[in-house]
mmCIF file of C-alpha atoms and ligand atoms in Angstrom:
data_model
loop_
_atom_site.group_PDB
_atom_site.id
_atom_site.type_symbol
_atom_site.label_atom_id
_atom_site.label_comp_id
_atom_site.label_asym_id
_atom_site.label_seq_id
_atom_site.Cartn_x
_atom_site.Cartn_y
_atom_site.Cartn_z
ATOM 1 C CA MET K 1 -56.649 70.381 58.545
ATOM 2 C CA THR K 2 -56.285 69.459 54.759
ATOM 3 C CA ASP K 3 -55.662 71.440 51.763
ATOM 4 C CA ALA K 4 -59.424 69.782 50.198
ATOM 5 C CA SER K 5 -61.573 71.450 54.969
ATOM 6 C CA GLN K 6 -60.157 74.513 53.928
ATOM 7 C CA ARG K 7 -60.550 74.813 50.319
ATOM 8 C CA ASP K 8 -64.184 73.720 51.617
ATOM 9 C CA PRO K 9 -65.677 76.284 55.480
ATOM 10 C CA SER K 10 -68.996 75.173 54.213
ATOM 11 C CA GLY K 11 -67.909 71.170 54.223
ATOM 12 C CA ARG K 12 -69.684 71.294 50.630
ATOM 13 C CA LEU K 13 -67.620 68.620 49.037
ATOM 14 C CA ALA K 14 -67.552 65.742 49.181
ATOM 15 C CA ASP K 15 -66.203 63.124 51.571
ATOM 16 C CA ARG K 16 -63.608 62.069 49.924
ATOM 17 C CA THR K 17 -61.672 64.911 48.668
ATOM 18 C CA ARG K 18 -60.648 65.637 52.663
ATOM 19 C CA SER K 19 -58.881 61.673 53.194
ATOM 20 C CA LEU K 20 -56.394 62.691 50.221
ATOM 21 C CA GLU K 21 -52.773 63.306 51.192
ATOM 22 C CA ARG K 22 -51.260 66.362 49.267
ATOM 23 C CA SER K 23 -47.953 64.253 47.394
ATOM 24 C CA LYS K 24 -45.101 66.235 49.150
ATOM 25 C CA ILE K 25 -42.884 66.069 45.667
ATOM 26 C CA ARG K 26 -45.626 68.474 44.611
ATOM 27 C CA VAL K 27 -45.330 69.947 47.757
ATOM 28 C CA MET K 28 -41.118 70.062 47.449
ATOM 29 C CA PHE K 29 -41.759 71.834 44.301
ATOM 30 C CA GLY K 30 -44.653 74.461 45.065
ATOM 31 C CA LEU K 31 -42.407 75.892 47.399
ATOM 32 C CA ALA K 32 -38.698 76.070 45.298
ATOM 33 C CA GLU K 33 -40.953 77.977 42.463
ATOM 34 C CA GLU K 34 -41.871 80.185 45.393
ATOM 35 C CA ALA K 35 -38.474 79.993 46.336
ATOM 36 C CA ARG K 36 -37.244 80.870 42.463
ATOM 37 C CA ARG K 37 -39.485 84.135 42.121
ATOM 38 C CA GLU K 38 -38.121 84.624 45.226
ATOM 39 C CA SER K 39 -34.421 84.820 45.353
ATOM 40 C CA ASP K 40 -31.958 84.848 42.527
ATOM 41 C CA ARG K 41 -30.372 81.688 43.945
ATOM 42 C CA GLU K 42 -29.815 79.035 40.839
ATOM 43 C CA LEU K 43 -31.376 76.243 42.207
ATOM 44 C CA VAL K 44 -30.261 72.502 41.470
ATOM 45 C CA ARG K 45 -34.184 69.721 41.231
ATOM 46 C CA LEU K 46 -33.192 66.750 42.157
ATOM 47 C CA GLU K 47 -37.373 66.082 42.976
ATOM 48 C CA VAL K 48 -38.000 66.150 39.233
ATOM 49 C CA GLY K 49 -39.653 62.630 38.359
ATOM 50 C CA GLU K 50 -39.713 62.169 34.596
ATOM 51 C CA PRO K 51 -36.305 61.698 32.449
ATOM 52 C CA ASP K 52 -35.097 64.753 31.480
ATOM 53 C CA PHE K 53 -34.482 63.551 27.859
ATOM 54 C CA GLY K 54 -37.193 65.212 25.100
ATOM 55 C CA THR K 55 -39.579 62.191 22.736
ATOM 56 C CA PRO K 56 -37.565 61.034 20.201
ATOM 57 C CA ASP K 57 -38.078 63.372 16.814
ATOM 58 C CA HIS K 58 -39.075 60.338 14.675
ATOM 59 C CA VAL K 59 -42.154 60.177 17.601
ATOM 60 C CA ILE K 60 -42.972 63.978 17.263
ATOM 61 C CA ASP K 61 -42.879 63.691 13.482
ATOM 62 C CA ALA K 62 -45.373 60.589 13.024
ATOM 63 C CA ALA K 63 -47.741 62.045 15.213
ATOM 64 C CA ALA K 64 -47.671 65.959 13.522
ATOM 65 C CA GLU K 65 -48.151 63.211 10.274
ATOM 66 C CA ALA K 66 -51.345 61.025 11.926
ATOM 67 C CA ALA K 67 -53.187 64.075 12.982
ATOM 68 C CA ARG K 68 -52.238 65.724 10.159
ATOM 69 C CA GLU K 69 -53.607 62.720 8.210
ATOM 70 C CA GLY K 70 -56.374 63.622 10.780
ATOM 71 C CA ALA K 71 -56.094 61.129 13.446
ATOM 72 C CA THR K 72 -58.006 63.798 15.625
ATOM 73 C CA SER K 73 -61.593 61.833 16.398
ATOM 74 C CA TYR K 74 -62.036 59.540 19.225
ATOM 75 C CA THR K 75 -61.302 56.667 19.561
ATOM 76 C CA GLU K 76 -62.653 53.134 20.831
ATOM 77 C CA ASN K 77 -62.321 52.749 24.183
ATOM 78 C CA ALA K 78 -59.346 50.453 24.843
ATOM 79 C CA GLY K 79 -57.467 52.279 21.788
ATOM 80 C CA ILE K 80 -57.359 51.862 18.317
ATOM 81 C CA PRO K 81 -56.386 48.211 17.153
ATOM 82 C CA PRO K 82 -52.902 48.211 15.492
ATOM 83 C CA LEU K 83 -51.408 50.042 19.760
ATOM 84 C CA ARG K 84 -52.913 46.543 21.034
ATOM 85 C CA GLU K 85 -51.328 44.849 19.105
ATOM 86 C CA ALA K 86 -46.914 46.702 19.136
ATOM 87 C CA ILE K 87 -48.738 46.982 23.039
ATOM 88 C CA SER K 88 -48.949 43.080 23.075
ATOM 89 C CA GLU K 89 -45.832 42.258 20.654
ATOM 90 C CA THR K 90 -43.189 44.208 22.761
ATOM 91 C CA MET K 91 -44.287 43.566 26.218
ATOM 92 C CA ALA K 92 -44.028 40.026 24.813
ATOM 93 C CA ARG K 93 -40.337 41.125 23.528
ATOM 94 C CA GLU K 94 -39.182 43.377 26.214
ATOM 95 C CA SER K 95 -40.619 41.395 29.456
ATOM 96 C CA GLY K 96 -41.580 37.926 28.376
ATOM 97 C CA VAL K 97 -45.492 38.087 29.666
ATOM 98 C CA GLU K 98 -47.809 37.366 27.235
ATOM 99 C CA TYR K 99 -50.982 39.195 26.593
ATOM 100 C CA ALA K 100 -53.325 39.259 23.717
ATOM 101 C CA PRO K 101 -53.829 42.295 21.934
ATOM 102 C CA GLU K 102 -58.152 41.610 23.327
ATOM 103 C CA GLN K 103 -55.791 41.550 25.529
ATOM 104 C CA VAL K 104 -54.624 45.064 26.754
ATOM 105 C CA THR K 105 -56.680 48.618 26.936
ATOM 106 C CA VAL K 106 -54.986 51.895 25.888
ATOM 107 C CA LYS K 107 -55.610 54.811 28.605
ATOM 108 C CA SER K 108 -54.524 58.668 29.689
ATOM 109 C CA GLY K 109 -50.724 57.004 31.541
ATOM 110 C CA ALA K 110 -49.845 54.380 33.670
ATOM 111 C CA MET K 111 -51.920 57.736 36.481
ATOM 112 C CA GLU K 112 -55.426 56.307 34.252
ATOM 113 C CA ALA K 113 -54.772 52.716 34.058
ATOM 114 C CA LEU K 114 -54.217 52.194 37.950
ATOM 115 C CA SER K 115 -56.294 54.906 38.792
ATOM 116 C CA LEU K 116 -59.958 52.063 36.527
ATOM 117 C CA SER K 117 -57.839 49.316 37.706
ATOM 118 C CA MET K 118 -58.718 49.793 41.164
ATOM 119 C CA MET K 119 -62.452 50.917 40.372
ATOM 120 C CA ALA K 120 -63.030 48.717 39.401
ATOM 121 C CA LEU K 121 -61.545 45.070 41.443
ATOM 122 C CA ALA K 122 -62.099 47.606 44.659
ATOM 123 C CA GLY K 123 -64.376 49.534 47.433
ATOM 124 C CA PRO K 124 -65.555 50.448 50.669
ATOM 125 C CA GLY K 125 -64.928 47.368 52.365
ATOM 126 C CA ASP K 126 -62.148 45.717 50.454
ATOM 127 C CA GLU K 127 -58.402 46.337 51.008
ATOM 128 C CA VAL K 128 -55.150 47.310 48.946
ATOM 129 C CA VAL K 129 -52.201 46.016 50.501
ATOM 130 C CA VAL K 130 -49.271 48.742 49.235
ATOM 131 C CA PRO K 131 -44.542 47.726 50.308
ATOM 132 C CA THR K 132 -43.649 51.155 50.432
ATOM 133 C CA PRO K 133 -42.223 53.423 50.591
ATOM 134 C CA ALA K 134 -44.227 53.650 47.294
ATOM 135 C CA TRP K 135 -45.498 56.250 45.217
ATOM 136 C CA PRO K 136 -47.725 58.044 46.805
ATOM 137 C CA ASN K 137 -51.002 57.529 45.079
ATOM 138 C CA TYR K 138 -51.542 54.682 45.247
ATOM 139 C CA VAL K 139 -52.758 55.486 48.505
ATOM 140 C CA ASN K 140 -54.482 58.373 46.668
ATOM 141 C CA GLN K 141 -56.325 56.251 45.057
ATOM 142 C CA VAL K 142 -57.006 53.506 46.514
ATOM 143 C CA GLN K 143 -59.051 56.399 49.480
ATOM 144 C CA LEU K 144 -60.712 57.442 45.787
ATOM 145 C CA ALA K 145 -62.399 53.957 44.846
ATOM 146 C CA GLY K 146 -63.726 53.660 48.383
ATOM 147 C CA ALA K 147 -61.767 51.253 49.695
ATOM 148 C CA THR K 148 -58.759 50.604 52.461
ATOM 149 C CA PRO K 149 -55.396 51.062 51.748
ATOM 150 C CA VAL K 150 -53.349 48.738 53.586
ATOM 151 C CA THR K 151 -49.577 50.002 53.588
ATOM 152 C CA VAL K 152 -46.178 47.324 54.827
ATOM 153 C CA PRO K 153 -43.156 48.724 55.847
ATOM 154 C CA LEU K 154 -40.829 47.161 54.168
ATOM 155 C CA SER K 155 -37.192 47.527 55.713
ATOM 156 C CA ALA K 156 -33.773 49.687 55.353
ATOM 157 C CA GLU K 157 -31.988 46.753 55.614
ATOM 158 C CA SER K 158 -33.534 44.847 52.427
ATOM 159 C CA GLY K 159 -32.965 48.408 50.528
ATOM 160 C CA PHE K 160 -36.816 47.624 50.003
ATOM 161 C CA ASP K 161 -36.524 44.912 48.991
ATOM 162 C CA LEU K 162 -39.639 43.011 48.826
ATOM 163 C CA ASP K 163 -40.548 40.938 51.655
ATOM 164 C CA PRO K 164 -43.404 38.486 51.662
ATOM 165 C CA GLU K 165 -43.784 36.817 54.940
ATOM 166 C CA ARG K 166 -44.729 41.149 55.904
ATOM 167 C CA VAL K 167 -46.780 41.117 52.561
ATOM 168 C CA ALA K 168 -48.636 38.384 53.211
ATOM 169 C CA ALA K 169 -49.599 38.651 56.873
ATOM 170 C CA GLU K 170 -51.451 41.455 55.494
ATOM 171 C CA ILE K 171 -52.655 39.474 52.764
ATOM 172 C CA GLY K 172 -57.120 37.723 53.981
ATOM 173 C CA ASP K 173 -59.988 37.671 51.971
ATOM 174 C CA GLU K 174 -60.521 41.149 52.653
ATOM 175 C CA THR K 175 -58.166 41.818 49.931
ATOM 176 C CA ALA K 176 -58.462 43.058 46.350
ATOM 177 C CA ALA K 177 -55.153 43.555 45.270
ATOM 178 C CA VAL K 178 -51.545 43.511 46.339
ATOM 179 C CA ILE K 179 -49.909 46.969 44.194
ATOM 180 C CA LEU K 180 -45.881 45.918 43.442
ATOM 181 C CA THR K 181 -43.877 48.499 41.711
ATOM 182 C CA SER K 182 -40.839 47.548 40.214
ATOM 183 C CA PRO K 183 -38.044 48.487 40.009
ATOM 184 C CA SER K 184 -39.419 51.124 42.076
ATOM 185 C CA ASN K 185 -40.501 54.133 42.703
ATOM 186 C CA PRO K 186 -38.443 56.199 44.705
ATOM 187 C CA THR K 187 -36.257 52.925 45.966
ATOM 188 C CA GLY K 188 -34.848 51.274 42.564
ATOM 189 C CA ARG K 189 -34.990 48.472 44.216
ATOM 190 C CA VAL K 190 -35.784 45.199 41.562
ATOM 191 C CA TYR K 191 -37.788 43.231 43.778
ATOM 192 C CA ASP K 192 -36.597 39.694 44.065
ATOM 193 C CA GLU K 193 -38.294 37.468 41.670
ATOM 194 C CA ASP K 194 -39.082 34.594 44.504
ATOM 195 C CA ALA K 195 -40.086 37.433 46.449
ATOM 196 C CA VAL K 196 -42.889 38.357 43.892
ATOM 197 C CA ALA K 197 -43.709 34.675 43.735
ATOM 198 C CA GLU K 198 -44.371 33.586 46.760
ATOM 199 C CA VAL K 199 -46.576 37.188 47.205
ATOM 200 C CA VAL K 200 -48.388 36.391 43.759
ATOM 201 C CA GLU K 201 -49.342 32.803 45.335
ATOM 202 C CA VAL K 202 -49.868 33.806 48.755
ATOM 203 C CA ALA K 203 -52.592 36.648 46.748
ATOM 204 C CA ALA K 204 -54.005 33.160 44.703
ATOM 205 C CA ALA K 205 -55.364 31.649 47.325
ATOM 206 C CA HIS K 206 -56.893 34.764 48.696
ATOM 207 C CA ASP K 207 -58.894 35.102 44.870
ATOM 208 C CA ALA K 208 -56.990 38.641 44.927
ATOM 209 C CA TYR K 209 -55.041 39.886 41.755
ATOM 210 C CA VAL K 210 -51.366 42.016 42.533
ATOM 211 C CA VAL K 211 -51.089 45.416 40.231
ATOM 212 C CA ALA K 212 -47.557 44.409 38.338
ATOM 213 C CA ASP K 213 -46.492 48.791 37.552
ATOM 214 C CA GLU K 214 -43.954 48.119 35.171
ATOM 215 C CA VAL K 215 -43.282 52.044 34.329
ATOM 216 C CA TYR K 216 -38.983 51.475 35.268
ATOM 217 C CA GLY K 217 -38.888 48.188 33.790
ATOM 218 C CA ARG K 218 -36.894 48.868 30.965
ATOM 219 C CA LEU K 219 -34.790 51.137 33.007
ATOM 220 C CA THR K 220 -33.107 48.564 34.285
ATOM 221 C CA TYR K 221 -29.167 48.428 34.794
ATOM 222 C CA ASP K 222 -27.915 45.316 36.055
ATOM 223 C CA ARG K 223 -30.192 42.192 34.946
ATOM 224 C CA ASP K 224 -31.993 42.741 32.754
ATOM 225 C CA PHE K 225 -35.664 42.962 34.258
ATOM 226 C CA ARG K 226 -39.145 40.211 33.261
ATOM 227 C CA GLY K 227 -41.809 41.392 34.452
ATOM 228 C CA VAL K 228 -44.100 39.530 37.191
ATOM 229 C CA ALA K 229 -46.980 37.606 34.972
ATOM 230 C CA SER K 230 -43.909 35.843 32.720
ATOM 231 C CA TYR K 231 -42.871 33.905 36.356
ATOM 232 C CA VAL K 232 -45.526 32.862 38.098
ATOM 233 C CA ASP K 233 -47.307 30.357 38.726
ATOM 234 C CA THR K 234 -50.936 31.876 37.848
ATOM 235 C CA PRO K 235 -50.262 34.938 35.586
ATOM 236 C CA GLU K 236 -53.985 35.226 35.548
ATOM 237 C CA ASN K 237 -53.923 37.146 39.318
ATOM 238 C CA VAL K 238 -51.268 39.559 37.690
ATOM 239 C CA ILE K 239 -52.482 42.544 35.860
ATOM 240 C CA THR K 240 -49.436 44.827 34.256
ATOM 241 C CA VAL K 241 -49.614 48.286 34.077
ATOM 242 C CA ASP K 242 -47.121 50.407 31.754
ATOM 243 C CA SER K 243 -46.968 53.437 29.563
ATOM 244 C CA CYS K 244 -45.095 55.020 27.447
ATOM 245 C CA SER K 245 -43.574 58.238 29.771
ATOM 246 C CA LYS K 246 -40.786 56.602 31.438
ATOM 247 C CA THR K 247 -39.430 54.467 27.962
ATOM 248 C CA TYR K 248 -39.657 57.444 25.615
ATOM 249 C CA ALA K 249 -39.754 59.682 27.511
ATOM 250 C CA MET K 250 -43.441 60.990 27.037
ATOM 251 C CA THR K 251 -44.967 62.065 30.058
ATOM 252 C CA GLY K 252 -46.488 64.407 28.624
ATOM 253 C CA TRP K 253 -48.337 62.076 25.951
ATOM 254 C CA ARG K 254 -50.145 60.868 28.338
ATOM 255 C CA LEU K 255 -50.178 57.120 27.146
ATOM 256 C CA GLY K 256 -49.551 53.577 28.868
ATOM 257 C CA TRP K 257 -52.181 50.193 29.187
ATOM 258 C CA LEU K 258 -53.388 47.882 31.498
ATOM 259 C CA ALA K 259 -53.018 44.794 30.124
ATOM 260 C CA GLY K 260 -54.339 41.356 32.238
ATOM 261 C CA PRO K 261 -57.833 39.082 32.716
ATOM 262 C CA GLN K 262 -60.513 39.531 29.736
ATOM 263 C CA SER K 263 -62.608 39.745 32.823
ATOM 264 C CA VAL K 264 -60.967 42.448 34.494
ATOM 265 C CA VAL K 265 -59.722 44.856 31.276
ATOM 266 C CA ASP K 266 -63.432 44.845 29.932
ATOM 267 C CA ALA K 267 -64.801 46.082 33.208
ATOM 268 C CA VAL K 268 -61.881 48.628 32.889
ATOM 269 C CA THR K 269 -62.417 49.795 29.669
ATOM 270 C CA SER K 270 -65.879 49.821 30.058
ATOM 271 C CA ILE K 271 -65.151 52.705 33.698
ATOM 272 C CA GLY K 272 -63.450 54.701 32.117
ATOM 273 C CA GLU K 273 -66.290 56.047 28.603
ATOM 274 C CA SER K 274 -66.655 57.369 31.612
ATOM 275 C CA THR K 275 -63.718 59.521 32.424
ATOM 276 C CA THR K 276 -61.492 60.165 29.371
ATOM 277 C CA ALA K 277 -63.433 57.287 27.232
ATOM 278 C CA CYS K 278 -60.372 57.165 24.970
ATOM 279 C CA PRO K 279 -57.018 57.879 25.024
ATOM 280 C CA SER K 280 -55.934 61.155 22.927
ATOM 281 C CA SER K 281 -55.961 59.909 19.378
ATOM 282 C CA VAL K 282 -52.598 61.977 18.786
ATOM 283 C CA SER K 283 -50.271 60.586 21.098
ATOM 284 C CA GLN K 284 -51.862 56.724 20.426
ATOM 285 C CA GLN K 285 -50.560 57.940 17.275
ATOM 286 C CA ALA K 286 -46.543 58.754 19.125
ATOM 287 C CA ALA K 287 -47.230 55.408 21.278
ATOM 288 C CA LEU K 288 -47.288 53.411 17.876
ATOM 289 C CA ALA K 289 -43.987 55.756 16.555
ATOM 290 C CA ALA K 290 -42.016 54.663 19.463
ATOM 291 C CA LEU K 291 -43.149 50.602 19.835
ATOM 292 C CA THR K 292 -42.597 50.213 16.478
ATOM 293 C CA GLY K 293 -40.194 52.817 15.629
ATOM 294 C CA PRO K 294 -35.765 52.542 16.423
ATOM 295 C CA GLN K 295 -35.331 51.811 19.866
ATOM 296 C CA GLU K 296 -32.207 53.744 20.165
ATOM 297 C CA PRO K 297 -33.415 56.677 21.692
ATOM 298 C CA VAL K 298 -34.415 54.128 24.727
ATOM 299 C CA ASP K 299 -30.882 52.581 24.833
ATOM 300 C CA GLU K 300 -29.008 56.016 24.203
ATOM 301 C CA MET K 301 -30.730 57.801 27.582
ATOM 302 C CA LYS K 302 -31.186 54.027 29.886
ATOM 303 C CA ALA K 303 -27.208 54.284 29.123
ATOM 304 C CA ALA K 304 -26.572 57.840 30.691
ATOM 305 C CA PHE K 305 -29.466 57.086 33.150
ATOM 306 C CA GLU K 306 -26.583 54.298 34.294
ATOM 307 C CA GLU K 307 -23.500 56.183 34.251
ATOM 308 C CA ARG K 308 -25.445 58.772 36.522
ATOM 309 C CA ARG K 309 -25.814 55.766 39.038
ATOM 310 C CA ASP K 310 -22.497 54.309 38.997
ATOM 311 C CA PHE K 311 -21.611 58.313 39.287
ATOM 312 C CA VAL K 312 -25.108 59.496 42.986
ATOM 313 C CA VAL K 313 -23.761 56.614 43.695
ATOM 314 C CA GLU K 314 -19.626 56.799 43.500
ATOM 315 C CA ARG K 315 -20.343 60.011 45.220
ATOM 316 C CA VAL K 316 -23.031 58.927 48.102
ATOM 317 C CA ALA K 317 -20.512 56.752 49.415
ATOM 318 C CA GLU K 318 -18.089 59.230 49.654
ATOM 319 C CA MET K 319 -20.467 61.335 52.318
ATOM 320 C CA PRO K 320 -20.416 61.901 56.320
ATOM 321 C CA THR K 321 -22.768 59.405 57.620
ATOM 322 C CA VAL K 322 -25.351 59.204 54.181
ATOM 323 C CA SER K 323 -25.456 56.212 52.795
ATOM 324 C CA CYS K 324 -28.126 54.488 50.150
ATOM 325 C CA PRO K 325 -29.121 51.406 48.620
ATOM 326 C CA ARG K 326 -27.155 51.558 44.464
ATOM 327 C CA PRO K 327 -31.322 51.725 42.956
ATOM 328 C CA GLU K 328 -30.845 48.781 40.249
ATOM 329 C CA GLY K 329 -33.352 50.979 38.304
ATOM 330 C CA ALA K 330 -35.578 54.155 36.924
ATOM 331 C CA PHE K 331 -33.473 57.283 37.986
ATOM 332 C CA TYR K 332 -34.260 57.831 41.364
ATOM 333 C CA ALA K 333 -31.289 57.325 44.780
ATOM 334 C CA PHE K 334 -32.715 57.617 48.420
ATOM 335 C CA LEU K 335 -30.432 58.517 50.714
ATOM 336 C CA ASP K 336 -30.778 57.781 54.171
ATOM 337 C CA VAL K 337 -29.967 60.624 55.787
ATOM 338 C CA SER K 338 -31.609 59.576 59.547
ATOM 339 C CA ASP K 339 -28.498 61.122 61.255
ATOM 340 C CA LEU K 340 -29.149 64.835 60.334
ATOM 341 C CA PRO K 341 -31.603 66.472 63.017
ATOM 342 C CA GLY K 342 -34.870 66.671 62.040
ATOM 343 C CA GLY K 343 -36.895 64.422 59.620
ATOM 344 C CA SER K 344 -36.796 64.202 55.887
ATOM 345 C CA PHE K 345 -39.718 66.964 55.283
ATOM 346 C CA GLU K 346 -37.949 68.830 57.854
ATOM 347 C CA VAL K 347 -33.573 68.187 55.930
ATOM 348 C CA ALA K 348 -36.276 69.374 52.431
ATOM 349 C CA LYS K 349 -36.819 72.622 53.452
ATOM 350 C CA ARG K 350 -33.818 73.716 54.506
ATOM 351 C CA LEU K 351 -31.840 72.151 51.652
ATOM 352 C CA LEU K 352 -33.648 73.751 49.479
ATOM 353 C CA SER K 353 -33.982 77.112 51.429
ATOM 354 C CA GLU K 354 -30.526 77.317 52.724
ATOM 355 C CA ARG K 355 -28.404 75.569 50.007
ATOM 356 C CA GLY K 356 -30.639 75.805 46.955
ATOM 357 C CA VAL K 357 -31.776 72.595 46.586
ATOM 358 C CA VAL K 358 -35.124 70.051 45.974
ATOM 359 C CA THR K 359 -35.949 66.716 46.877
ATOM 360 C CA ALA K 360 -38.279 64.211 47.597
ATOM 361 C CA PRO K 361 -38.613 64.465 51.282
ATOM 362 C CA GLY K 362 -39.528 60.426 52.316
ATOM 363 C CA ASP K 363 -42.063 60.508 54.119
ATOM 364 C CA GLY K 364 -44.254 61.518 51.501
ATOM 365 C CA PHE K 365 -43.535 57.593 50.279
ATOM 366 C CA GLY K 366 -44.916 56.319 53.141
ATOM 367 C CA ASP K 367 -43.632 56.307 57.446
ATOM 368 C CA ALA K 368 -41.812 53.342 55.652
ATOM 369 C CA GLY K 369 -39.247 56.271 53.722
ATOM 370 C CA GLU K 370 -38.438 58.818 57.286
ATOM 371 C CA GLY K 371 -35.028 59.895 57.285
ATOM 372 C CA TYR K 372 -35.246 59.143 53.545
ATOM 373 C CA LEU K 373 -35.255 61.772 50.220
ATOM 374 C CA ARG K 374 -35.344 60.743 47.271
ATOM 375 C CA ILE K 375 -33.066 62.562 44.185
ATOM 376 C CA SER K 376 -33.571 62.154 41.205
ATOM 377 C CA PHE K 377 -30.526 61.924 38.044
ATOM 378 C CA ALA K 378 -32.799 62.174 35.680
ATOM 379 C CA ASN K 379 -31.390 65.624 35.131
ATOM 380 C CA GLY K 380 -27.770 66.328 33.939
ATOM 381 C CA LEU K 381 -24.177 65.142 35.782
ATOM 382 C CA ASP K 382 -23.457 68.136 35.224
ATOM 383 C CA ARG K 383 -26.881 68.968 37.416
ATOM 384 C CA ILE K 384 -26.309 65.990 39.326
ATOM 385 C CA GLU K 385 -22.508 66.831 40.572
ATOM 386 C CA GLU K 386 -23.548 70.402 42.047
ATOM 387 C CA GLY K 387 -26.958 68.722 43.865
ATOM 388 C CA LEU K 388 -24.499 66.707 45.389
ATOM 389 C CA ASP K 389 -21.719 68.970 46.139
ATOM 390 C CA ARG K 390 -23.880 70.803 48.011
ATOM 391 C CA ILE K 391 -25.699 67.670 49.969
ATOM 392 C CA GLU K 392 -22.392 67.445 50.582
ATOM 393 C CA ARG K 393 -22.149 70.295 52.359
ATOM 394 C CA PHE K 394 -24.372 70.819 53.788
ATOM 395 C CA VAL K 395 -23.407 67.084 55.566
ATOM 396 C CA ARG K 396 -20.509 67.817 56.591
ATOM 397 C CA ASP K 397 -21.375 71.110 57.844
ATOM 398 C CA GLU K 398 -24.182 69.768 60.335
ATOM 399 C CA SER K 399 -22.486 66.062 60.736
HETATM 400 N N1 LIG Y 401 -46.546 53.951 38.834
HETATM 401 C C1 LIG Y 401 -44.878 55.421 39.055
HETATM 402 C C2 LIG Y 401 -44.358 53.724 39.886
HETATM 403 C C3 LIG Y 401 -44.719 56.283 38.147
HETATM 404 O O1 LIG Y 401 -43.678 56.850 39.288
HETATM 405 C C4 LIG Y 401 -45.886 56.540 38.052
HETATM 406 C C5 LIG Y 401 -45.408 58.615 37.680
HETATM 407 O O2 LIG Y 401 -44.209 58.983 38.065
HETATM 408 C C6 LIG Y 401 -46.640 56.686 37.322
HETATM 409 C C7 LIG Y 401 -47.066 55.024 37.729
HETATM 410 C C8 LIG Y 401 -48.009 57.217 36.286
HETATM 411 O O3 LIG Y 401 -47.302 56.932 35.132
HETATM 412 P P1 LIG Y 401 -48.069 58.133 34.105
HETATM 413 O O4 LIG Y 401 -47.077 59.227 33.608
HETATM 414 O O5 LIG Y 401 -47.155 56.157 32.543
HETATM 415 O O6 LIG Y 401 -49.199 58.030 34.252
#
């Protein structure tokens, strides 16, 4: 039984509440909170999906000042014009994608932008293709829109790189959209550009859109990132989603956006009128300061993540039976623990209860993630080291 049907014995809630799977990351979070209340043991929290840095001071100052000066009212649905302009310029500068300010609609996080894009593009009878392992919210967002998610497992042998043939095989006339996340949460993989271009081409041939979730685009370590819309033949088939959350350590400000063809942008803006109407006015001012102000805080955060990435990769390589594809972006490592007894969820629960280290079980990111654990290196090096020490001792004891 799902959580929803347990909470709704009389069956009065809408059917859509029943199909929703609870995110295993949130389940682990809940178990960790319970463990924290019940025992004095110090936990190492590696399940978190947000930067451990604070929002840059100049951003906070600008938002506070703007609020004092009256930026506390509703704004235009698509966001304030200077912010849409700043987003358009930033996207062109940082990831090479060209969108006019009118082609940008500002929303309450990439989360809302993605959710509204599903409502705008897909409905009953439509399919949305999601290569996995993937961020679990996509499947729920597709279902909430009334459409059918079609998950496509990527292969571990390729380090979960995009497999255009496998994905293309699932694209048909019912396909409304394909969601591509690069850099990937949970694997850190930056998809091969030729593979992405091939998928966009097949999608375009079926009049389907590719939704490119690029929230980790500024956090790549081995090569510069290029937005999907900058290198494909049909950028008009691409919808780009990004946000301030990961790049500027602004998860709580809830500020993201979607850019794409005018018809899609207008539809998303119009549906958004019935959800939040417009994103927080204060957060829009914060985003404006983040995008137009000094970018050094981003560089510093990225340098710290890269150092930690290297540390994690080295440590995992020393562990018996465990391995992980080298994360090329984002701040996650996806550890193959399939040699340990029990599935991902079991291993994650044991690591928590027996060793006090919290991880996200890979099966929470789709079946392709079974046998894996996601750990986040958005944590201080000392915490990462302590967490990996505990994982390594567990692995050695079990091997
Ligand atoms: N997309 C991916 C792949 C994510 O991992 C997340 C958050 O974890 C989001 C979107 C949501 O980002 P936002 O905070 O901008 O809503």
